[in-house]
């Protein structure tokens, strides 16, 4: 016991002496002082941008470890000029890393990952969208960096200090020991649950808030590299998977919708960036989406739908819609898991004799669709090479919706029946900048008045979005009219879903909604429409129960007389208590929307008794959500469906 006490005292003494020496070297050397100050600034800016708590001491310890360790490494360099150049280089890397994450957070409310390197090929196609989120303070950010470089250079040039090899050793030893001390203190604050969060990286903002951006990226590095290795599923994970699938299939029962549309053609409209708030909304006494409004009123309209996408946005939604699985939370599933075997709606329908096809007015290589769509079960992908477009027909990333729809009809006519066709639209894509091409026309071919935006600034991105959505709605309406004229709707169901929210500025959304919102309410309102339409529907319905994109496939499949054993979601005509889970740990159950990062919630059910929302209530739901995320990650990570079918002695589900 006495020996342990002496070791502890010795450790405290070393830490205290190192800290004293570090403070002394900082106070005496302006180069070190400037470097430290300007190394801290980007982390403070990151916390401001992301609304993180400044009082999180744990991140201070971890950030201090990395900054002091970098300084310590720099002082291994004996040449003064090279050492100062190295400090400038390290400072640039720090600012670039934080800036990249700030830009990424603005769009995704998450942080970048090494696994996203495979997405670099998409940059040319999304550069306009990235430019749309730049703000004046982003320029100030880099002016701060330039100021730091100037001060660092001035002090370095004017400094008369020439450190001996012995002094350099003392300086780096002090910094490295103090940095290590910060790391030890940080590690001492960890609980088992926090270590799990650091390892799993579901909730990346939580990790950055508590461990700092450097520690986050180190954890992400290990996780991303781990994805490159082939890993066998453990017996425990496989048993969890089997048990979950058994429980899901116990609840699979027939209902009044079973086989309702069996044998029908299916046209799926992947409606780019169409949000639920557009449906039945008017502005300046104009309907924003008149055709969509009528379409919803004549079909089964699910008004409380969440798209559940991750950083893969549109491609994630295509994946989830077809597989009833969540996308990965580390990378983009279309780029990282295209070799996996999934049970999908197109594959199940092919077994029933369907011809399956997807259509898109952009390059087939975008989001790796030319590889992933066959993996999902599509017989053919008709990409931009299959469509004719004059320069004036191009909007944003590809052919405008009207031309796309009209030419797609010809491909539908030429297809073998029954068919399953997915049409991926493009016009309503950020940054909504081609306003002069959003002209709609009346029945006589005359241009209609341009949509006005009420209290919104006429040049705002949200006003442009409304005009873009109005055009996309008109093009969709012309598509339906042409299908009807060609008598192609008699034996066809049309399914439409919004692929993801448009991430419009919260200030503009407050104008549209009519009151101020915090971030959680903003997220709770980011819904997309989901509509199933057929001439055979005699009693249209609006279903207000909360649902996610994972629930779309089971709902449609039941109507078509097919079933996927490995669905995470539920048939919305079979479930009364549905939990919608996001792969960052957020969830909603129709009563509240819970934000895992902020550990807070927004009440979505005005009639709920708030006393019901207890700590036990939230913990129970969190546990359910955690299990769903785990199972989805197990399926994706280990290609477990392929593993299941490869087993000779399969357990019965």
XYZ file of C-alpha atoms in Angstrom:
653
model
C 0.000 0.000 0.000
C 2.851 2.316 0.937
C 4.597 1.489 -2.346
C 1.475 2.397 -4.350
C 1.205 5.658 -2.412
C 4.810 6.552 -3.240
C 4.267 5.811 -6.941
C 1.174 8.031 -6.948
C 3.062 10.864 -5.221
C 5.902 10.495 -7.698
C 3.437 10.671 -10.592
C 1.828 13.811 -9.185
C 5.256 15.362 -8.752
C 6.210 14.627 -12.370
C 2.928 16.100 -13.641
C 3.326 19.222 -11.482
C 6.930 19.791 -12.557
C 6.080 19.232 -16.229
C 3.186 21.668 -16.001
C 5.405 24.268 -14.322
C 8.067 23.890 -17.011
C 5.450 24.055 -19.778
C 3.974 27.297 -18.429
C 7.472 28.746 -18.149
C 8.403 27.902 -21.744
C 5.096 29.281 -23.022
C 5.545 32.561 -21.152
C 9.121 33.018 -22.407
C 8.632 32.121 -26.092
C 6.205 34.207 -28.165
C 6.254 31.668 -31.011
C 4.943 28.955 -28.704
C 2.433 31.367 -27.199
C 1.022 32.424 -30.583
C 0.879 28.833 -31.792
C -1.086 27.717 -28.727
C -3.537 30.624 -28.875
C -4.268 30.166 -32.574
C -4.473 26.388 -32.152
C -7.246 26.821 -29.598
C -9.312 29.310 -31.636
C -10.642 26.887 -34.319
C -11.881 24.512 -31.624
C -13.774 27.360 -29.943
C -15.283 28.344 -33.299
C -16.295 24.720 -33.894
C -18.156 24.681 -30.573
C -19.933 27.945 -31.451
C -21.013 26.677 -34.886
C -22.262 23.379 -33.516
C -23.846 24.806 -30.350
C -21.716 22.587 -28.127
C -21.149 23.212 -24.451
C -17.981 25.141 -23.615
C -18.022 23.643 -20.130
C -17.165 20.129 -21.341
C -13.792 19.771 -19.587
C -13.112 16.347 -21.047
C -12.632 17.791 -24.538
C -10.215 20.374 -23.059
C -7.991 17.593 -21.718
C -8.017 15.662 -24.990
C -7.453 18.731 -27.174
C -4.608 19.803 -24.861
C -3.036 16.379 -25.259
C -2.999 16.643 -29.043
C -1.866 20.292 -29.244
C 0.930 19.844 -26.686
C 2.015 16.574 -28.282
C 2.291 18.276 -31.677
C 4.393 21.016 -30.076
C 6.561 18.393 -28.429
C 7.110 16.625 -31.751
C 8.003 19.946 -33.427
C 10.787 20.484 -30.901
C 12.522 17.328 -32.070
C 13.515 19.512 -35.036
C 16.812 21.257 -34.285
C 16.778 23.699 -37.198
C 14.847 26.783 -36.088
C 13.507 27.721 -39.552
C 12.327 24.201 -40.321
C 10.756 23.928 -36.868
C 8.789 27.158 -37.304
C 7.735 26.088 -40.806
C 6.500 22.822 -39.297
C 4.428 24.758 -36.744
C 2.846 26.796 -39.552
C 2.101 23.574 -41.427
C 0.520 21.987 -38.320
C -1.561 25.123 -37.778
C -2.825 24.994 -41.358
C -3.774 21.319 -41.001
C -5.658 22.155 -37.804
C -7.627 25.005 -39.419
C -8.346 23.009 -42.575
C -9.543 20.019 -40.553
C -11.868 22.096 -38.392
C -13.178 24.112 -41.362
C -13.959 20.949 -43.325
C -15.905 19.635 -40.360
C -17.772 22.915 -39.881
C -18.885 22.886 -43.528
C -19.858 19.246 -43.255
C -21.781 19.839 -40.034
C -23.780 22.660 -41.615
C -25.196 20.184 -44.120
C -25.332 16.880 -42.248
C -25.172 17.784 -38.526
C -22.337 15.292 -38.300
C -18.588 15.184 -38.928
C -16.406 13.928 -41.744
C -14.983 10.438 -41.891
C -11.963 8.866 -43.524
C -14.351 6.363 -45.069
C -15.794 9.222 -47.159
C -12.630 9.443 -49.264
C -14.409 7.242 -51.788
C -16.942 10.074 -52.172
C -14.384 12.536 -53.507
C -15.494 11.625 -57.018
C -18.840 13.264 -56.264
C -17.306 16.683 -55.496
C -17.682 18.141 -58.995
C -21.376 17.331 -58.904
C -22.059 18.860 -55.494
C -19.742 21.887 -55.510
C -22.639 24.277 -56.145
C -24.456 22.880 -53.135
C -21.358 23.331 -51.005
C -20.985 26.938 -52.166
C -24.573 27.635 -51.119
C -23.767 27.082 -47.432
C -20.754 29.411 -47.314
C -21.252 32.428 -45.059
C -19.307 35.686 -44.452
C -17.911 34.357 -41.174
C -16.265 31.531 -43.104
C -14.052 34.182 -44.699
C -13.344 35.680 -41.270
C -12.303 32.211 -40.095
C -9.513 32.120 -42.662
C -8.554 35.726 -41.913
C -8.002 34.602 -38.315
C -5.732 31.841 -39.599
C -3.791 34.293 -41.786
C -3.402 36.608 -38.779
C -1.979 33.703 -36.796
C 0.488 32.870 -39.579
C 1.619 36.504 -39.811
C 2.153 36.796 -36.044
C 3.895 33.437 -35.911
C 6.210 34.450 -38.757
C 6.973 37.874 -37.287
C 7.870 36.478 -33.875
C 9.873 33.656 -35.448
C 11.906 36.062 -37.593
C 12.515 38.545 -34.770
C 13.228 35.957 -32.110
C 16.846 35.896 -30.940
C 16.372 32.635 -29.079
C 18.630 29.800 -30.172
C 17.943 26.674 -28.156
C 20.690 24.191 -27.437
C 20.073 20.475 -27.937
C 19.710 20.116 -24.170
C 17.107 22.897 -23.961
C 15.179 21.496 -26.927
C 15.034 18.166 -25.133
C 13.742 19.850 -21.966
C 11.057 21.734 -23.926
C 9.751 18.719 -25.813
C 9.893 16.573 -22.676
C 7.828 19.152 -20.787
C 5.236 19.394 -23.571
C 5.002 15.648 -24.121
C 4.736 14.901 -20.395
C 2.108 17.587 -19.881
C 0.211 16.342 -22.920
C 0.348 12.801 -21.608
C -0.886 14.065 -18.240
C -3.879 15.674 -19.961
C -4.606 12.367 -21.689
C -4.423 10.434 -18.415
C -6.787 12.880 -16.710
C -9.180 12.580 -19.654
C -9.079 8.789 -19.541
C -9.825 8.836 -15.819
C -13.145 10.581 -16.528
C -14.432 7.825 -18.838
C -17.194 5.379 -18.034
C -17.859 2.129 -19.895
C -20.803 3.720 -21.723
C -18.642 6.616 -22.919
C -15.941 4.253 -24.193
C -18.664 2.432 -26.140
C -19.809 5.706 -27.716
C -16.243 6.524 -28.700
C -15.868 3.110 -30.316
C -19.240 2.873 -32.080
C -19.312 6.480 -33.339
C -23.092 6.485 -33.769
C -23.329 9.953 -32.344
C -20.389 11.806 -33.831
C -21.315 15.258 -32.436
C -21.309 13.752 -28.928
C -17.812 12.328 -29.497
C -16.482 15.656 -30.816
C -18.071 17.585 -27.953
C -16.603 15.301 -25.291
C -13.277 14.192 -26.795
C -12.406 16.916 -29.291
C -12.031 16.804 -33.039
C -8.582 15.148 -33.036
C -9.632 12.239 -30.825
C -12.775 11.823 -32.913
C -10.735 11.523 -36.107
C -8.336 9.067 -34.499
C -11.281 6.882 -33.463
C -12.749 7.257 -36.950
C -9.404 6.245 -38.458
C -9.416 2.948 -36.573
C -13.066 2.339 -37.441
C -12.569 3.159 -41.134
C -9.476 0.968 -41.431
C -11.388 -1.804 -39.673
C -14.006 -1.649 -42.437
C -11.334 -2.666 -44.953
C -10.656 -5.931 -43.161
C -12.819 -8.979 -43.719
C -14.370 -9.834 -40.387
C -16.301 -12.908 -39.375
C -19.495 -12.401 -37.428
C -19.270 -13.463 -33.804
C -21.615 -16.082 -32.418
C -23.145 -13.450 -30.123
C -23.895 -11.032 -32.970
C -25.310 -13.809 -35.134
C -27.626 -14.909 -32.324
C -28.776 -11.304 -31.844
C -29.517 -11.086 -35.556
C -31.500 -14.355 -35.571
C -33.482 -13.372 -32.478
C -34.352 -9.959 -33.916
C -35.500 -11.480 -37.216
C -37.622 -14.041 -35.371
C -39.289 -11.321 -33.321
C -39.963 -9.226 -36.426
C -41.534 -12.135 -38.283
C -43.722 -13.129 -35.332
C -45.519 -9.831 -35.854
C -45.885 -10.390 -39.611
C -49.566 -11.060 -40.238
C -51.904 -10.568 -43.151
C -54.391 -7.712 -43.156
C -56.903 -6.028 -45.408
C -54.085 -4.722 -47.620
C -52.461 -8.112 -48.260
C -52.231 -8.864 -52.016
C -54.307 -5.754 -52.764
C -52.060 -4.831 -55.700
C -50.580 -8.250 -56.485
C -49.409 -8.468 -60.103
C -49.761 -4.719 -60.764
C -47.082 -2.651 -62.445
C -45.244 -0.441 -59.948
C -43.871 3.020 -60.700
C -41.814 4.520 -57.873
C -41.083 8.241 -57.932
C -37.955 9.166 -55.993
C -38.824 12.846 -55.505
C -35.649 14.832 -54.974
C -35.664 17.006 -51.810
C -39.466 17.109 -51.578
C -40.463 17.822 -47.984
C -43.762 17.031 -46.317
C -44.482 20.649 -45.367
C -45.077 21.413 -49.063
C -48.184 19.220 -49.210
C -51.403 21.259 -49.001
C -49.437 24.449 -48.259
C -50.274 27.724 -49.931
C -48.240 30.892 -50.139
C -49.739 34.167 -51.354
C -52.926 32.152 -52.053
C -51.019 29.858 -54.445
C -50.775 26.103 -53.995
C -47.103 25.169 -54.033
C -47.749 21.551 -55.079
C -51.295 21.309 -56.509
C -50.702 17.996 -58.322
C -49.083 16.385 -55.302
C -51.966 17.602 -53.144
C -54.510 15.899 -55.402
C -52.345 12.775 -55.653
C -52.189 12.534 -51.840
C -55.936 13.057 -51.475
C -56.662 10.134 -53.826
C -54.279 7.583 -52.311
C -52.803 6.353 -49.057
C -50.925 9.377 -47.755
C -48.442 8.828 -44.920
C -48.007 12.294 -43.474
C -45.521 11.526 -40.697
C -42.636 9.952 -42.625
C -38.902 10.371 -41.963
C -36.336 9.515 -44.638
C -33.661 8.203 -42.199
C -30.801 8.942 -44.588
C -27.196 9.380 -43.508
C -24.394 11.152 -45.391
C -25.236 9.240 -48.578
C -28.452 11.321 -48.850
C -30.324 10.207 -51.990
C -28.408 6.952 -52.350
C -29.052 6.074 -48.699
C -32.769 6.543 -49.253
C -32.744 4.317 -52.343
C -31.018 1.660 -50.255
C -33.385 1.917 -47.289
C -36.516 2.087 -49.449
C -35.599 -1.175 -51.174
C -34.007 -3.147 -48.303
C -35.797 -1.920 -45.162
C -32.384 -1.484 -43.518
C -30.669 1.618 -42.173
C -27.677 2.977 -44.090
C -24.249 2.744 -42.473
C -23.134 5.477 -40.073
C -19.536 5.295 -41.269
C -19.321 6.149 -44.956
C -21.842 5.723 -47.754
C -23.349 2.299 -48.257
C -23.556 2.594 -52.064
C -19.779 3.069 -52.118
C -18.667 0.736 -49.338
C -21.079 -2.230 -49.295
C -22.038 -2.733 -52.940
C -20.846 -6.348 -52.859
C -23.177 -7.332 -50.023
C -26.188 -9.543 -50.601
C -29.489 -7.906 -49.630
C -33.093 -9.011 -49.932
C -34.883 -6.215 -51.775
C -38.243 -5.383 -53.292
C -36.891 -5.625 -56.892
C -35.353 -9.055 -56.197
C -38.548 -10.401 -54.637
C -40.623 -9.101 -57.549
C -38.236 -10.644 -60.089
C -39.079 -13.994 -58.512
C -42.707 -13.168 -59.352
C -41.874 -12.535 -63.015
C -41.389 -8.760 -62.894
C -39.002 -6.778 -65.079
C -37.170 -4.265 -62.875
C -35.560 -1.027 -64.003
C -34.313 2.276 -62.641
C -34.144 5.584 -64.499
C -32.069 8.659 -63.735
C -31.161 11.753 -65.729
C -27.642 11.966 -64.290
C -24.504 9.899 -64.827
C -24.868 6.272 -63.804
C -21.584 6.435 -61.911
C -22.925 9.111 -59.545
C -23.283 7.499 -56.102
C -22.019 4.289 -57.738
C -25.535 3.544 -59.009
C -24.264 1.661 -62.050
C -22.761 -0.898 -59.649
C -25.216 -0.782 -56.752
C -28.505 -0.883 -58.661
C -27.826 -4.347 -60.127
C -26.894 -5.407 -56.587
C -30.305 -4.178 -55.420
C -31.990 -6.287 -58.093
C -32.609 -3.893 -60.986
C -32.331 -5.533 -64.418
C -31.246 -2.276 -66.028
C -30.285 1.295 -65.115
C -31.281 3.870 -67.717
C -28.987 6.802 -66.960
C -28.253 10.064 -68.749
C -26.848 8.231 -71.778
C -30.374 6.952 -72.521
C -31.942 10.436 -72.561
C -31.758 13.194 -75.130
C -31.412 16.713 -73.782
C -30.705 20.054 -75.411
C -28.660 22.551 -73.346
C -31.845 24.356 -72.317
C -33.244 21.070 -70.974
C -30.494 20.727 -68.379
C -31.196 21.886 -64.840
C -28.664 21.486 -62.057
C -27.252 17.962 -62.209
C -29.039 16.680 -65.292
C -32.100 16.636 -67.507
C -35.121 18.574 -66.223
C -37.975 16.612 -64.712
C -40.457 17.264 -67.514
C -38.164 15.946 -70.276
C -37.098 13.098 -68.016
C -40.690 12.026 -67.341
C -41.796 12.271 -70.965
C -38.912 10.170 -72.281
C -39.257 7.682 -69.422
C -42.840 6.986 -70.487
C -41.533 5.624 -73.782
C -39.265 3.204 -71.917
C -42.179 2.133 -69.727
C -44.317 1.462 -72.788
C -41.582 -0.723 -74.262
C -41.088 -2.772 -71.087
C -42.346 -6.247 -70.414
C -45.186 -6.358 -67.906
C -45.472 -6.551 -65.029
C -42.655 -4.118 -64.279
C -41.177 -2.359 -61.279
C -39.695 0.994 -62.291
C -37.944 3.574 -60.124
C -37.694 7.100 -61.538
C -35.108 9.261 -59.747
C -35.830 12.944 -60.332
C -33.275 15.755 -60.332
C -34.676 19.238 -60.857
C -35.473 19.936 -57.205
C -31.838 19.538 -56.137
C -29.833 22.035 -54.132
C -28.801 24.809 -54.716
C -32.091 25.536 -56.595
C -30.308 28.159 -58.672
C -31.850 27.716 -62.155
C -34.871 29.878 -61.375
C -35.271 30.968 -65.001
C -35.862 27.318 -65.964
C -38.665 26.674 -63.450
C -41.397 27.857 -65.837
C -44.660 25.912 -65.746
C -47.301 25.891 -68.496
C -51.075 25.723 -68.582
C -53.180 23.299 -70.641
C -52.837 25.499 -73.711
C -49.056 25.641 -73.433
C -48.925 29.205 -72.143
C -46.464 30.125 -69.352
C -48.115 30.345 -65.945
C -47.411 33.154 -63.451
C -44.260 32.641 -61.403
C -44.743 31.470 -57.831
C -44.234 34.272 -55.308
C -42.855 33.729 -51.824
C -44.812 35.891 -49.423
C -42.690 37.119 -46.508
C -39.599 35.270 -47.679
C -36.857 37.181 -49.473
C -37.410 36.693 -53.197
C -33.718 35.844 -53.684
C -33.439 33.495 -50.694
C -32.548 29.837 -51.166
C -35.898 28.901 -49.591
C -37.866 30.993 -52.087
C -35.907 29.366 -54.899
C -36.642 25.984 -53.326
C -40.383 26.681 -53.354
C -40.198 27.662 -57.023
C -38.174 24.570 -57.818
C -40.615 22.326 -55.933
C -43.521 24.025 -57.728
C -41.908 23.182 -61.082
C -41.136 19.601 -59.994
C -44.776 19.219 -58.966
C -45.979 20.518 -62.339
C -43.692 18.080 -64.179
C -44.999 15.223 -62.019
C -48.554 16.270 -62.841
C -47.819 16.204 -66.574
C -46.342 12.730 -66.136
C -49.529 11.448 -64.509
C -51.694 13.076 -67.174
C -49.612 11.493 -69.948
C -49.784 8.068 -68.269
C -53.560 8.386 -68.025
C -53.816 9.526 -71.626
C -51.804 6.445 -72.644
C -54.039 4.203 -70.488
C -51.012 3.091 -68.478
C -52.538 3.653 -65.038
C -55.263 1.008 -65.191
C -52.980 -1.818 -64.019
C -50.358 0.289 -62.263
C -49.743 1.641 -58.790
C -47.686 4.803 -58.382
C -45.601 5.264 -55.246
C -43.952 8.580 -54.393
C -41.544 9.428 -51.607
C -39.412 12.456 -50.816
C -35.827 11.256 -50.667
C -34.575 13.607 -47.950
C -35.163 17.077 -46.490
C -33.762 20.102 -48.297
C -31.974 21.390 -45.166
C -33.370 24.890 -45.604
C -32.230 27.691 -43.268
C -33.997 27.517 -39.926
C -34.815 31.252 -40.060
C -36.786 30.776 -43.281
C -38.575 27.737 -41.888
C -39.637 29.818 -38.898
C -41.240 32.285 -41.326
C -43.118 29.468 -43.083
C -44.183 27.712 -39.872
C -45.036 30.928 -38.053
C -42.951 30.601 -34.878
C -39.388 30.261 -33.640
C -37.857 26.791 -33.447
C -34.912 25.217 -31.701
C -32.756 22.629 -33.467
C -34.717 19.671 -32.131
C -38.074 20.947 -33.353
C -36.421 21.749 -36.687
C -35.257 18.127 -36.979
C -38.658 16.832 -35.857
C -40.271 18.763 -38.721
C -37.902 17.398 -41.383
C -40.381 14.933 -42.821
C -40.967 13.737 -46.360
C -44.197 12.642 -48.079
C -44.907 8.983 -48.791
C -47.914 8.204 -50.986
C -49.276 5.005 -52.525
C -51.768 5.673 -55.340
C -53.921 3.454 -57.521
C -57.169 3.775 -59.415
C -58.367 0.832 -57.324
C -58.272 2.852 -54.095
C -61.897 3.660 -53.327
C -61.370 4.923 -49.779
C -58.298 7.196 -49.663
C -56.691 7.599 -46.244
C -54.207 9.810 -44.457
C -52.065 7.831 -42.023
C -50.569 10.031 -39.309
C -48.598 7.356 -37.441
C -44.843 7.991 -37.360
C -42.924 5.951 -39.904
C -39.454 5.775 -41.363
C -38.174 4.841 -44.801
C -37.485 1.339 -43.399
C -41.267 0.900 -43.111
C -41.922 1.657 -46.790
C -40.826 -1.724 -48.170
C -42.828 -3.916 -45.727
C -45.924 -1.782 -46.363
C -45.652 -2.001 -50.158
C -44.524 -5.631 -50.189
C -47.594 -6.763 -48.262
C -49.783 -5.112 -50.902
C -47.832 -6.875 -53.663
C -47.956 -10.275 -51.971
C -44.243 -10.585 -51.187
C -42.295 -10.598 -47.922
C -38.720 -9.850 -46.826
C -37.641 -11.875 -43.785
C -34.900 -9.405 -42.923
C -36.822 -6.125 -42.692
C -36.084 -3.702 -39.881
C -39.331 -1.904 -40.596
C -43.010 -2.673 -40.201
C -46.093 -2.805 -42.401
C -47.748 0.473 -41.434
C -51.197 -1.121 -41.700
C -50.178 -3.664 -39.050
C -48.477 -1.586 -36.363
C -49.899 0.627 -33.629
C -46.719 1.636 -31.797
C -43.948 2.404 -34.268
C -40.485 3.614 -33.302
C -38.568 5.513 -35.985
C -34.825 5.200 -35.428
C -31.998 7.201 -36.992
C -28.490 5.796 -37.181
C -27.077 8.680 -35.131
C -29.144 7.555 -32.128
C -32.084 9.957 -32.584
C -35.597 8.483 -32.522
C -39.246 9.433 -32.528
C -42.323 7.494 -31.471
C -45.107 9.942 -32.275
C -45.010 11.460 -28.799
C -41.545 12.985 -28.773
C -38.557 13.465 -31.032
C -35.456 12.587 -29.023
C -32.102 14.153 -29.964
C -29.338 11.834 -28.787
C -26.553 14.422 -29.090
C -28.383 17.071 -27.087
C -29.955 14.492 -24.750
C -33.205 16.417 -25.022
C -36.525 16.079 -26.795
C -39.315 17.956 -28.524
C -42.930 16.955 -27.891
C -44.568 16.051 -31.210
C -47.929 14.991 -29.766
C -49.779 17.998 -28.363
C -52.251 15.722 -26.587
C -49.679 13.733 -24.616
C -49.541 14.140 -20.845
C -45.986 15.379 -20.255
C -45.798 13.454 -16.994
C -45.693 10.272 -19.104
C -42.312 11.302 -20.550
C -40.229 10.024 -17.656
C -36.561 9.092 -17.538
C -37.608 5.420 -17.601
C -39.750 6.059 -20.700
C -36.818 7.624 -22.546
C -34.305 4.981 -21.443
C -36.610 2.187 -22.617
C -36.971 3.788 -26.044
C -33.235 4.508 -26.247
C -32.530 0.838 -25.603
C -34.947 -0.185 -28.375
C -33.358 2.309 -30.770
C -29.862 1.130 -29.877
C -30.828 -2.454 -30.646
C -32.233 -1.533 -34.074
C -29.040 0.358 -34.962
C -26.905 -2.545 -33.757
C -28.814 -5.098 -35.822
C -28.675 -2.960 -38.963
C -24.933 -2.429 -38.503
C -24.398 -6.167 -37.934
C -26.254 -6.978 -41.176
C -24.285 -4.419 -43.184
C -20.877 -4.977 -41.593
C -20.779 -8.759 -41.860
C -22.894 -9.234 -45.016
C -24.888 -11.431 -42.684
C -27.744 -12.239 -45.081
C -25.227 -13.852 -47.439
C -23.728 -15.629 -44.418
C -27.166 -16.922 -43.418
C -27.915 -18.348 -46.869
C -24.436 -19.897 -47.133
C -24.899 -21.911 -43.942
C -25.709 -25.549 -44.611
C -27.487 -25.972 -41.287
C -29.596 -22.837 -41.183
C -31.529 -22.096 -38.035
C -35.240 -21.778 -38.663
C -36.671 -18.272 -38.588
